[in-house]
Short mmCIF file of C-alpha atoms and ligand atoms in Angstrom, two decimals:
data_model
loop_
_atom_site.label_atom_id
_atom_site.label_comp_id
_atom_site.label_asym_id
_atom_site.label_seq_id
_atom_site.Cartn_x
_atom_site.Cartn_y
_atom_site.Cartn_z
CA MET N 4 172.87 112.62 135.42
CA ILE N 5 172.26 114.70 132.31
CA LYS N 6 174.19 117.91 131.92
CA GLU N 7 171.98 120.55 133.49
CA ASP N 8 172.46 123.01 130.64
CA LEU N 9 171.16 120.48 128.09
CA ALA N 10 167.90 119.65 129.85
CA ILE N 11 164.87 121.42 128.43
CA GLU N 12 163.71 123.67 131.20
CA SER N 13 160.07 124.40 130.48
CA ILE N 14 157.11 122.36 129.36
CA SER N 15 156.31 124.79 126.58
CA THR N 16 159.87 124.62 125.16
CA MET N 17 159.76 120.86 125.41
CA LYS N 18 156.44 120.73 123.52
CA GLU N 19 157.69 123.10 120.83
CA THR N 20 160.85 121.03 120.42
CA VAL N 21 158.96 117.75 120.10
CA GLU N 22 156.48 119.25 117.67
CA ARG N 23 159.22 120.80 115.51
CA LEU N 24 161.27 117.62 115.41
CA ALA N 25 158.25 115.37 114.82
CA MET N 26 157.23 117.52 111.86
CA THR N 27 160.68 117.77 110.30
CA MET N 28 162.64 114.62 111.05
CA PRO N 29 163.30 112.47 107.95
CA VAL N 30 161.24 109.28 108.01
CA THR N 31 161.32 105.77 106.60
CA ASP N 32 157.95 104.88 105.11
CA MET N 33 157.95 101.13 105.50
CA HIS N 34 154.85 100.29 103.46
CA THR N 35 153.57 102.13 100.40
CA HIS N 36 152.25 101.30 96.96
CA LEU N 37 154.50 103.93 95.39
CA PHE N 38 157.25 103.32 92.87
CA SER N 39 160.38 105.11 91.82
CA ALA N 40 160.41 106.86 88.45
CA ASP N 41 162.20 103.79 87.03
CA PHE N 42 158.80 102.09 86.97
CA GLY N 43 157.26 104.51 84.46
CA ASN N 44 153.48 104.63 84.54
CA LEU N 45 153.28 102.50 87.65
CA LEU N 46 154.26 105.59 89.58
CA LEU N 47 151.01 107.52 90.02
CA TRP N 48 151.04 111.24 90.73
CA GLY N 49 149.11 114.44 89.99
CA ILE N 50 145.71 115.96 90.62
CA ASP N 51 143.50 113.47 88.80
CA GLU N 52 145.23 110.44 90.30
CA LEU N 53 144.88 111.99 93.73
CA LEU N 54 141.16 112.54 93.28
CA ILE N 55 140.47 109.04 92.03
CA TYR N 56 142.18 107.46 95.05
CA HIS N 57 140.00 104.52 96.05
CA TYR N 58 139.44 105.96 99.53
CA LEU N 59 137.75 108.96 97.83
CA ILE N 60 135.83 106.84 95.35
CA SER N 61 133.96 105.01 98.10
CA GLU N 62 133.29 108.28 99.93
CA SER N 63 131.88 109.88 96.77
CA PHE N 64 129.40 107.08 96.23
CA ARG N 65 127.88 107.94 99.60
CA TRP N 66 126.46 111.00 97.81
CA SER N 67 125.31 109.32 94.61
CA ASP N 68 121.81 107.99 94.09
CA ASP N 69 120.40 104.98 92.25
CA GLN N 70 120.42 106.90 89.00
CA GLU N 71 124.22 106.99 88.97
CA SER N 72 125.44 103.52 88.22
CA TYR N 73 128.81 102.12 89.17
CA GLU N 74 129.37 101.09 85.56
CA ALA N 75 128.86 104.64 84.40
CA PHE N 76 131.57 105.78 86.82
CA TRP N 77 134.05 103.14 85.67
CA ALA N 78 133.31 103.98 82.02
CA MET N 79 134.38 107.60 82.53
CA SER N 80 137.88 108.84 81.73
CA LYS N 81 140.17 109.51 84.69
CA ARG N 82 139.64 113.21 84.28
CA GLU N 83 135.84 112.83 84.28
CA GLN N 84 135.99 110.61 87.34
CA ALA N 85 138.15 113.21 89.07
CA ASP N 86 135.65 115.97 88.18
CA TRP N 87 132.79 113.87 89.51
CA ILE N 88 134.58 113.21 92.81
CA TRP N 89 135.66 116.83 93.10
CA ASN N 90 132.06 117.96 92.78
CA LYS N 91 130.68 115.45 95.21
CA LEU N 92 133.28 115.77 97.97
CA PHE N 93 134.65 119.28 97.61
CA ILE N 94 131.97 121.44 95.97
CA GLU N 95 128.65 119.96 97.03
CA HIS N 96 129.95 119.08 100.52
CA SER N 97 132.86 120.07 102.70
CA PRO N 98 136.02 117.91 102.56
CA ILE N 99 135.89 116.85 106.18
CA SER N 100 136.98 113.22 105.96
CA GLU N 101 140.63 112.31 106.44
CA ALA N 102 141.19 111.47 102.78
CA ALA N 103 139.35 114.53 101.45
CA ASN N 104 141.03 116.81 103.96
CA GLY N 105 144.29 115.19 102.90
CA PHE N 106 143.80 116.38 99.33
CA ILE N 107 143.43 119.94 100.63
CA THR N 108 146.58 119.59 102.73
CA ILE N 109 148.41 118.52 99.58
CA LEU N 110 147.20 121.50 97.54
CA HIS N 111 148.16 123.82 100.38
CA ARG N 112 151.65 122.41 100.78
CA LEU N 113 152.23 122.48 97.04
CA GLY N 114 151.61 126.21 97.24
CA LEU N 115 148.31 126.18 95.33
CA ASP N 116 145.49 128.55 96.15
CA VAL N 117 143.09 126.36 98.09
CA SER N 118 140.50 129.12 98.35
CA SER N 119 140.08 129.40 94.57
CA ARG N 120 138.52 125.92 94.37
CA ASN N 121 139.55 125.92 90.74
CA LEU N 122 140.44 122.38 89.83
CA ASN N 123 141.74 123.24 86.38
CA ASP N 124 144.19 125.73 87.86
CA TYR N 125 145.57 122.97 90.07
CA ARG N 126 145.89 120.66 87.08
CA GLU N 127 147.67 123.33 85.09
CA ALA N 128 150.05 124.17 87.91
CA LEU N 129 151.39 120.62 87.85
CA ALA N 130 151.14 120.06 84.12
CA ASN N 131 154.65 121.16 83.27
CA ARG N 132 156.43 119.16 85.93
CA THR N 133 158.32 116.01 85.14
CA THR N 134 157.85 112.90 87.23
CA ALA N 135 161.40 113.18 88.55
CA GLN N 136 160.84 116.80 89.61
CA GLN N 137 157.62 115.93 91.40
CA VAL N 138 159.24 113.00 93.19
CA ASP N 139 162.04 115.26 94.46
CA GLU N 140 159.63 118.00 95.47
CA VAL N 141 157.24 115.72 97.34
CA LEU N 142 160.04 113.90 99.18
CA ARG N 143 161.43 117.30 100.17
CA ILE N 144 158.10 118.65 101.44
CA SER N 145 157.14 115.47 103.27
CA ASN N 146 160.64 114.80 104.60
CA VAL N 147 160.37 111.18 103.61
CA LYS N 148 163.80 109.72 103.14
CA HIS N 149 163.22 106.04 102.40
CA VAL N 150 160.18 104.66 100.60
CA LEU N 151 159.33 100.98 100.65
CA MET N 152 157.45 99.87 97.56
CA THR N 153 155.09 96.89 97.20
CA ASN N 154 156.55 94.67 94.49
CA ASP N 155 154.68 91.89 92.79
CA PRO N 156 156.55 89.77 90.22
CA PHE N 157 153.20 88.46 88.94
CA ASP N 158 152.33 91.93 87.65
CA PRO N 159 153.51 91.86 84.01
CA GLU N 160 154.22 95.57 83.77
CA GLU N 161 156.25 95.56 86.95
CA ARG N 162 158.03 92.33 86.10
CA ASP N 163 159.20 93.82 82.84
CA VAL N 164 160.93 96.65 84.72
CA TRP N 165 162.80 94.20 86.94
CA LEU N 166 163.70 91.77 84.17
CA ASN N 167 164.39 94.03 81.21
CA ARG N 168 164.78 97.62 82.35
CA GLY N 169 167.25 97.43 85.20
CA GLY N 170 164.73 97.48 88.08
CA ASN N 171 164.91 100.16 90.71
CA LYS N 172 167.91 102.48 90.43
CA ASP N 173 166.78 105.18 92.86
CA SER N 174 168.50 104.72 96.23
CA ARG N 175 165.58 106.39 98.07
CA PHE N 176 163.31 103.48 97.14
CA TRP N 177 163.37 99.93 98.46
CA ALA N 178 161.56 96.78 97.47
CA ALA N 179 159.25 94.50 99.46
CA LEU N 180 158.30 91.24 97.81
CA ARG N 181 154.54 90.87 97.84
CA VAL N 182 153.27 87.29 98.02
CA ASP N 183 149.47 87.56 98.25
CA THR N 184 148.72 85.37 95.25
CA LEU N 185 150.87 82.50 96.57
CA LEU N 186 149.00 82.51 99.86
CA ASN N 187 145.50 83.63 98.96
CA ASP N 188 144.94 82.48 95.37
CA TRP N 189 147.05 79.38 94.94
CA PRO N 190 145.41 78.02 91.71
CA ASN N 191 146.17 81.33 90.00
CA ALA N 192 149.68 81.39 91.49
CA VAL N 193 150.39 77.96 90.00
CA VAL N 194 149.45 79.18 86.53
CA GLN N 195 151.69 82.21 86.96
CA LEU N 196 154.61 80.19 88.29
CA GLN N 197 154.36 77.79 85.39
CA SER N 198 154.28 80.60 82.86
CA LEU N 199 157.47 81.97 84.42
CA GLY N 200 159.18 78.60 84.01
CA TYR N 201 158.80 77.16 87.52
CA ASP N 202 157.80 73.53 87.75
CA ALA N 203 154.91 73.98 90.21
CA ALA N 204 151.70 71.99 90.50
CA GLU N 205 148.50 72.64 92.38
CA GLN N 206 149.19 69.67 94.60
CA TRP N 207 151.73 70.54 97.29
CA THR N 208 154.47 68.17 96.19
CA GLU N 209 158.15 68.20 97.15
CA ARG N 210 158.97 69.52 93.70
CA THR N 211 156.43 72.34 93.99
CA LYS N 212 157.84 73.35 97.36
CA VAL N 213 161.36 73.50 95.97
CA GLU N 214 160.20 75.55 93.00
CA VAL N 215 158.24 78.02 95.16
CA ARG N 216 161.33 78.49 97.30
CA ARG N 217 163.41 79.03 94.20
CA PHE N 218 160.93 81.61 92.91
CA LEU N 219 160.95 83.50 96.23
CA SER N 220 164.72 83.40 96.55
CA GLU N 221 165.35 84.56 93.02
CA TRP N 222 162.99 87.50 93.38
CA ILE N 223 164.31 88.50 96.80
CA VAL N 224 167.77 88.68 95.29
CA ARG N 225 166.66 90.38 92.07
CA MET N 226 164.74 93.09 93.95
CA ASP N 227 167.00 93.18 96.97
CA ALA N 228 163.72 92.87 98.87
CA LEU N 229 163.88 94.05 102.47
CA TYR N 230 160.99 91.86 103.56
CA LEU N 231 158.27 89.52 102.34
CA ALA N 232 154.75 90.97 102.54
CA VAL N 233 151.18 89.80 102.38
CA SER N 234 147.78 91.08 103.33
CA MET N 235 145.54 88.43 104.81
CA PRO N 236 141.82 88.05 105.36
CA GLY N 237 140.59 88.25 108.94
CA ASP N 238 139.75 84.54 109.00
CA PHE N 239 143.43 83.63 108.61
CA VAL N 240 144.10 80.73 110.96
CA TYR N 241 147.56 79.48 111.85
CA PRO N 242 148.52 76.73 112.30
CA ALA N 243 145.92 74.84 110.28
CA GLU N 244 145.73 71.86 107.97
CA ASP N 245 145.67 74.07 104.93
CA HIS N 246 147.59 75.54 102.05
CA ARG N 247 148.52 78.73 103.88
CA THR N 248 150.16 76.94 106.77
CA ARG N 249 152.12 74.67 104.43
CA MET N 250 153.20 77.63 102.31
CA ILE N 251 154.31 79.60 105.37
CA ASP N 252 156.04 76.71 107.17
CA GLU N 253 157.63 75.00 104.23
CA ALA N 254 158.41 77.79 101.81
CA MET N 255 158.09 81.34 103.10
CA VAL N 256 159.63 81.17 106.56
CA PRO N 257 162.55 79.00 105.41
CA VAL N 258 163.28 81.41 102.57
CA CYS N 259 163.01 84.46 104.85
CA GLN N 260 165.43 82.78 107.24
CA GLU N 261 167.85 81.91 104.49
CA HIS N 262 167.91 85.55 103.39
CA GLY N 263 167.66 86.99 106.89
CA ILE N 264 164.59 89.11 106.16
CA PRO N 265 161.34 89.71 108.10
CA PHE N 266 157.92 88.52 107.04
CA ALA N 267 155.25 91.25 107.09
CA LEU N 268 151.65 90.22 107.56
CA MET N 269 148.83 92.72 107.29
CA ILE N 270 145.81 90.94 108.66
CA GLY N 271 142.10 91.66 108.62
CA VAL N 272 140.90 92.47 105.11
CA ARG N 273 137.66 91.25 103.65
CA ARG N 274 138.09 91.78 99.94
CA ARG N 275 135.32 93.10 97.72
CA VAL N 276 132.34 93.17 100.05
CA ASN N 277 130.95 95.44 97.34
CA PRO N 278 132.55 94.20 94.11
CA GLU N 279 131.05 97.07 92.12
CA LEU N 280 133.40 99.43 93.92
CA ARG N 281 136.40 97.35 92.78
CA LEU N 282 139.52 98.32 94.78
CA ALA N 283 137.33 100.62 96.90
CA GLY N 284 135.03 97.74 97.85
CA ASP N 285 137.19 96.12 100.54
CA MET N 286 136.18 95.97 104.20
CA SER N 287 137.89 95.25 107.49
CA MET N 288 137.14 92.30 109.75
CA ASP N 289 138.13 90.99 113.15
CA SER N 290 141.12 88.70 113.13
CA ASP N 291 142.57 86.09 115.41
CA VAL N 292 145.69 87.40 117.13
CA THR N 293 146.59 83.85 118.18
CA ALA N 294 147.75 83.21 114.60
CA VAL N 295 150.47 85.83 115.11
CA GLU N 296 151.21 84.41 118.56
CA ALA N 297 151.77 80.93 117.11
CA LEU N 298 154.03 82.26 114.36
CA CYS N 299 156.16 84.21 116.82
CA ARG N 300 156.43 81.26 119.18
CA ASN N 301 157.14 78.67 116.47
CA TYR N 302 159.85 80.80 114.89
CA PRO N 303 161.65 82.73 117.63
CA THR N 304 164.48 83.72 115.31
CA GLN N 305 162.19 84.85 112.48
CA LYS N 306 161.11 88.48 112.59
CA PHE N 307 157.47 89.37 111.94
CA LEU N 308 156.23 92.83 111.01
CA ILE N 309 152.54 92.89 111.85
CA THR N 310 149.66 95.29 111.38
CA MET N 311 145.96 94.56 111.72
CA LEU N 312 142.95 96.27 110.23
CA ALA N 313 140.27 95.94 112.88
CA ARG N 314 140.30 98.43 115.73
CA SER N 315 139.21 95.60 118.03
CA ASN N 316 142.49 93.72 117.48
CA GLN N 317 144.86 96.58 118.22
CA HIS N 318 145.20 96.35 121.98
CA GLU N 319 145.71 92.59 122.04
CA LEU N 320 148.28 92.80 119.25
CA THR N 321 150.18 95.45 121.17
CA VAL N 322 150.13 93.31 124.31
CA LEU N 323 151.45 90.40 122.25
CA ALA N 324 154.42 92.51 121.19
CA ARG N 325 155.39 92.69 124.88
CA LYS N 326 155.74 88.91 124.80
CA PHE N 327 157.70 88.45 121.60
CA ARG N 328 160.75 90.48 120.62
CA ASN N 329 160.51 89.03 117.13
CA LEU N 330 157.20 90.86 116.67
CA MET N 331 157.23 94.46 115.47
CA VAL N 332 153.87 96.18 115.37
CA PHE N 333 153.62 98.78 112.64
CA GLY N 334 151.35 101.49 111.29
CA CYS N 335 147.72 102.49 111.54
CA TRP N 336 146.48 100.72 108.49
CA TRP N 337 143.92 101.95 105.93
CA PHE N 338 140.63 102.70 107.80
CA LEU N 339 142.66 103.23 110.98
CA HIS N 340 144.72 105.92 109.26
CA ILE N 341 142.42 108.64 110.54
CA GLU N 342 143.08 111.27 113.17
CA SER N 343 141.15 109.70 116.05
CA MET N 344 142.50 106.18 115.54
CA VAL N 345 146.10 107.30 115.08
CA GLU N 346 145.85 109.17 118.35
CA GLU N 347 144.23 106.32 120.25
CA MET N 348 146.57 103.67 118.87
CA THR N 349 149.73 105.73 119.29
CA LYS N 350 148.79 106.41 122.89
CA PHE N 351 148.29 102.85 124.00
CA ARG N 352 151.19 101.59 121.93
CA LEU N 353 153.56 104.00 123.64
CA GLU N 354 151.99 103.16 126.99
CA LEU N 355 152.50 99.43 126.47
CA LEU N 356 155.71 99.37 124.42
CA GLY N 357 157.47 102.65 125.05
CA THR N 358 159.10 103.72 121.82
CA SER N 359 159.73 100.17 120.56
CA VAL N 360 157.09 100.32 117.83
CA ILE N 361 156.78 101.63 114.27
CA PRO N 362 153.87 104.04 114.76
CA GLN N 363 153.03 104.73 111.15
CA HIS N 364 153.42 103.86 107.50
CA SER N 365 151.61 105.75 104.77
CA ASP N 366 150.17 103.12 102.40
CA CYS N 367 150.24 105.85 99.74
CA ARG N 368 149.23 104.95 96.23
CA VAL N 369 149.64 108.39 94.68
CA PHE N 370 152.91 110.18 95.24
CA GLU N 371 151.72 113.50 96.69
CA GLN N 372 149.77 111.62 99.37
CA LEU N 373 153.07 111.36 101.23
CA ILE N 374 152.57 115.02 102.07
CA TYR N 375 149.29 114.71 103.92
CA LYS N 376 149.62 111.24 105.35
CA TRP N 377 152.90 112.10 107.02
CA GLU N 378 152.01 115.64 108.03
CA HIS N 379 148.79 114.51 109.74
CA SER N 380 150.44 111.57 111.49
CA ARG N 381 153.60 113.40 112.53
CA ARG N 382 151.50 116.00 114.32
CA ILE N 383 149.59 113.42 116.34
CA ILE N 384 152.64 111.29 117.14
CA GLY N 385 154.48 114.44 118.28
CA GLN N 386 151.59 115.48 120.52
CA VAL N 387 151.27 112.04 122.09
CA LEU N 388 155.01 111.82 122.72
CA ALA N 389 155.04 115.32 124.23
CA SER N 390 152.26 114.36 126.64
CA LYS N 391 154.37 111.43 127.82
CA TYR N 392 157.42 113.65 128.40
CA GLU N 393 155.17 116.10 130.22
CA ARG N 394 154.17 113.46 132.74
CA LEU N 395 157.84 112.65 133.29
CA TYR N 396 158.65 116.34 133.60
CA ASN N 397 156.06 116.72 136.34
CA SER N 398 157.97 114.07 138.30
CA GLY N 399 161.24 115.91 137.79
CA TRP N 400 162.55 113.95 134.77
CA LYS N 401 163.76 116.33 132.11
CA VAL N 402 164.66 115.39 128.57
CA THR N 403 167.26 116.89 126.29
CA GLU N 404 166.80 117.74 122.63
CA GLU N 405 169.18 114.90 121.77
CA GLU N 406 167.00 112.44 123.65
CA ILE N 407 163.87 113.66 121.90
CA LYS N 408 165.68 113.22 118.59
CA ARG N 409 166.77 109.74 119.57
CA ASP N 410 163.24 108.71 120.53
CA LEU N 411 161.67 110.12 117.38
CA ASP N 412 164.39 108.61 115.24
CA ASP N 413 163.65 105.21 116.82
CA LEU N 414 159.96 105.63 116.00
CA PHE N 415 160.38 107.02 112.50
CA ASN N 416 163.45 105.13 111.29
CA ARG N 417 165.65 103.07 113.50
CA ASN N 418 163.11 100.57 114.82
CA PHE N 419 162.52 99.49 111.24
CA TRP N 420 166.16 99.27 110.17
CA ARG N 421 167.25 97.69 113.43
CA PHE N 422 164.53 95.06 113.12
CA LEU N 423 165.86 94.29 109.66
CA GLY N 424 169.31 93.94 111.15
CA LYS N 425 170.59 96.57 108.74
CA GLU N 426 172.44 99.82 109.14
CA GLN N 427 170.14 102.71 108.33
CA PRO N 428 171.33 103.93 104.93
CA GLN N 429 172.39 107.56 104.69
O1 RAT T 141 145.49 100.86 101.74
C1 RAT T 141 145.21 100.47 100.62
O2 RAT T 141 145.33 101.20 99.63
C2 RAT T 141 144.61 99.10 100.42
O3 RAT T 141 143.94 99.05 99.24
C3 RAT T 141 145.54 97.93 100.36
O4 RAT T 141 146.45 98.12 99.34
C4 RAT T 141 146.34 97.54 101.51
O5 RAT T 141 147.08 98.59 102.03
C5 RAT T 141 147.26 96.41 101.16
O6 RAT T 141 148.49 96.60 101.08
O7 RAT T 141 146.74 95.31 100.96
ZN1 ZN T 142 149.01 98.59 101.40
#
């Protein structure tokens, strides 16, 4: 029996409490493409970077005609590209889409005058800030406490930071070792491994296997990587008589187990359906949830963090998480990171899994995006959770503020850290 004086007595107080806590509780953002300031230019921030976000690039081209070539866009300077996008999405049309609306949320929360619509004023307002100041300010506004990066040792600029410049020194940032090339572009991976001094060959020999394991282990240790991560095409099949299955079974899972870390798979991308859009040209596709099922069943002691890109896969994936405790469903990824999908997915996830899910990650590429991605998602997650408490309340079950905090903390932080088997850092 809860102490009567602690129970929240009215539905409206309960809703206010959930909303307030959902908006303000510190969060762990378990998948981003952000970096700490230690990584120099790899950390993107500021007005122009925000406007040339690839989500906005593809939206802008909806308004361009045949006269405006893709090449002409890519030939422009960043500032010119930003001007072009600003005109298309904010001046000539209203910024209704999630990503365009997000830019407005950012301006608003940074204290800029949204109604002026003066892009140069916004640029100037941020011009005198240092990267370190902006990182502190954005983490404060967004209440993001821990940021997981996406770390690829095959990227020469990034590798240099890890090998020669002391790596990440900011305790708010954490590494995740990204392994896409090893799984999805093996011939290229072999060349890279060889150039880094690993004795790997295109043929999957015993020696190659040992060397791939050595590469993974060394980088997990060097980065203190919290998990291994890959994004996979929708036609990923497992198990199969192919390179991916061998790589997973004989190198990646054994190394994850040796280091006691989860393996994150983000499944359902179809890369470059329009190559002219470059990074903005990727599409989603249906995936086969049975690949995840087989992984979870084959490796009951290996943890898998899974998100999928197609809306059509979401329900089945959530049901699968009821069957396997080593499966943690996370985030509303990429094209699903929009108001309506976050609401729909959060609802059925809570209905099927209670609070044993990681409802969101940001996938930010530009630092200030933390502000809008988290603000928009927190609001929806808070509303969905409140509606669940309301149903309980109507049956006489009252919650306390401490219990609301506990539940939100599970969703926003603890489910991730617990799944890792780690204490949540202070
Ligand atoms: O969300 C994105 O920005 C995508 O381009 C991808 O980076 C995706 O999130 C991924 O990690 O593969
Ligand atoms: Zn991503």
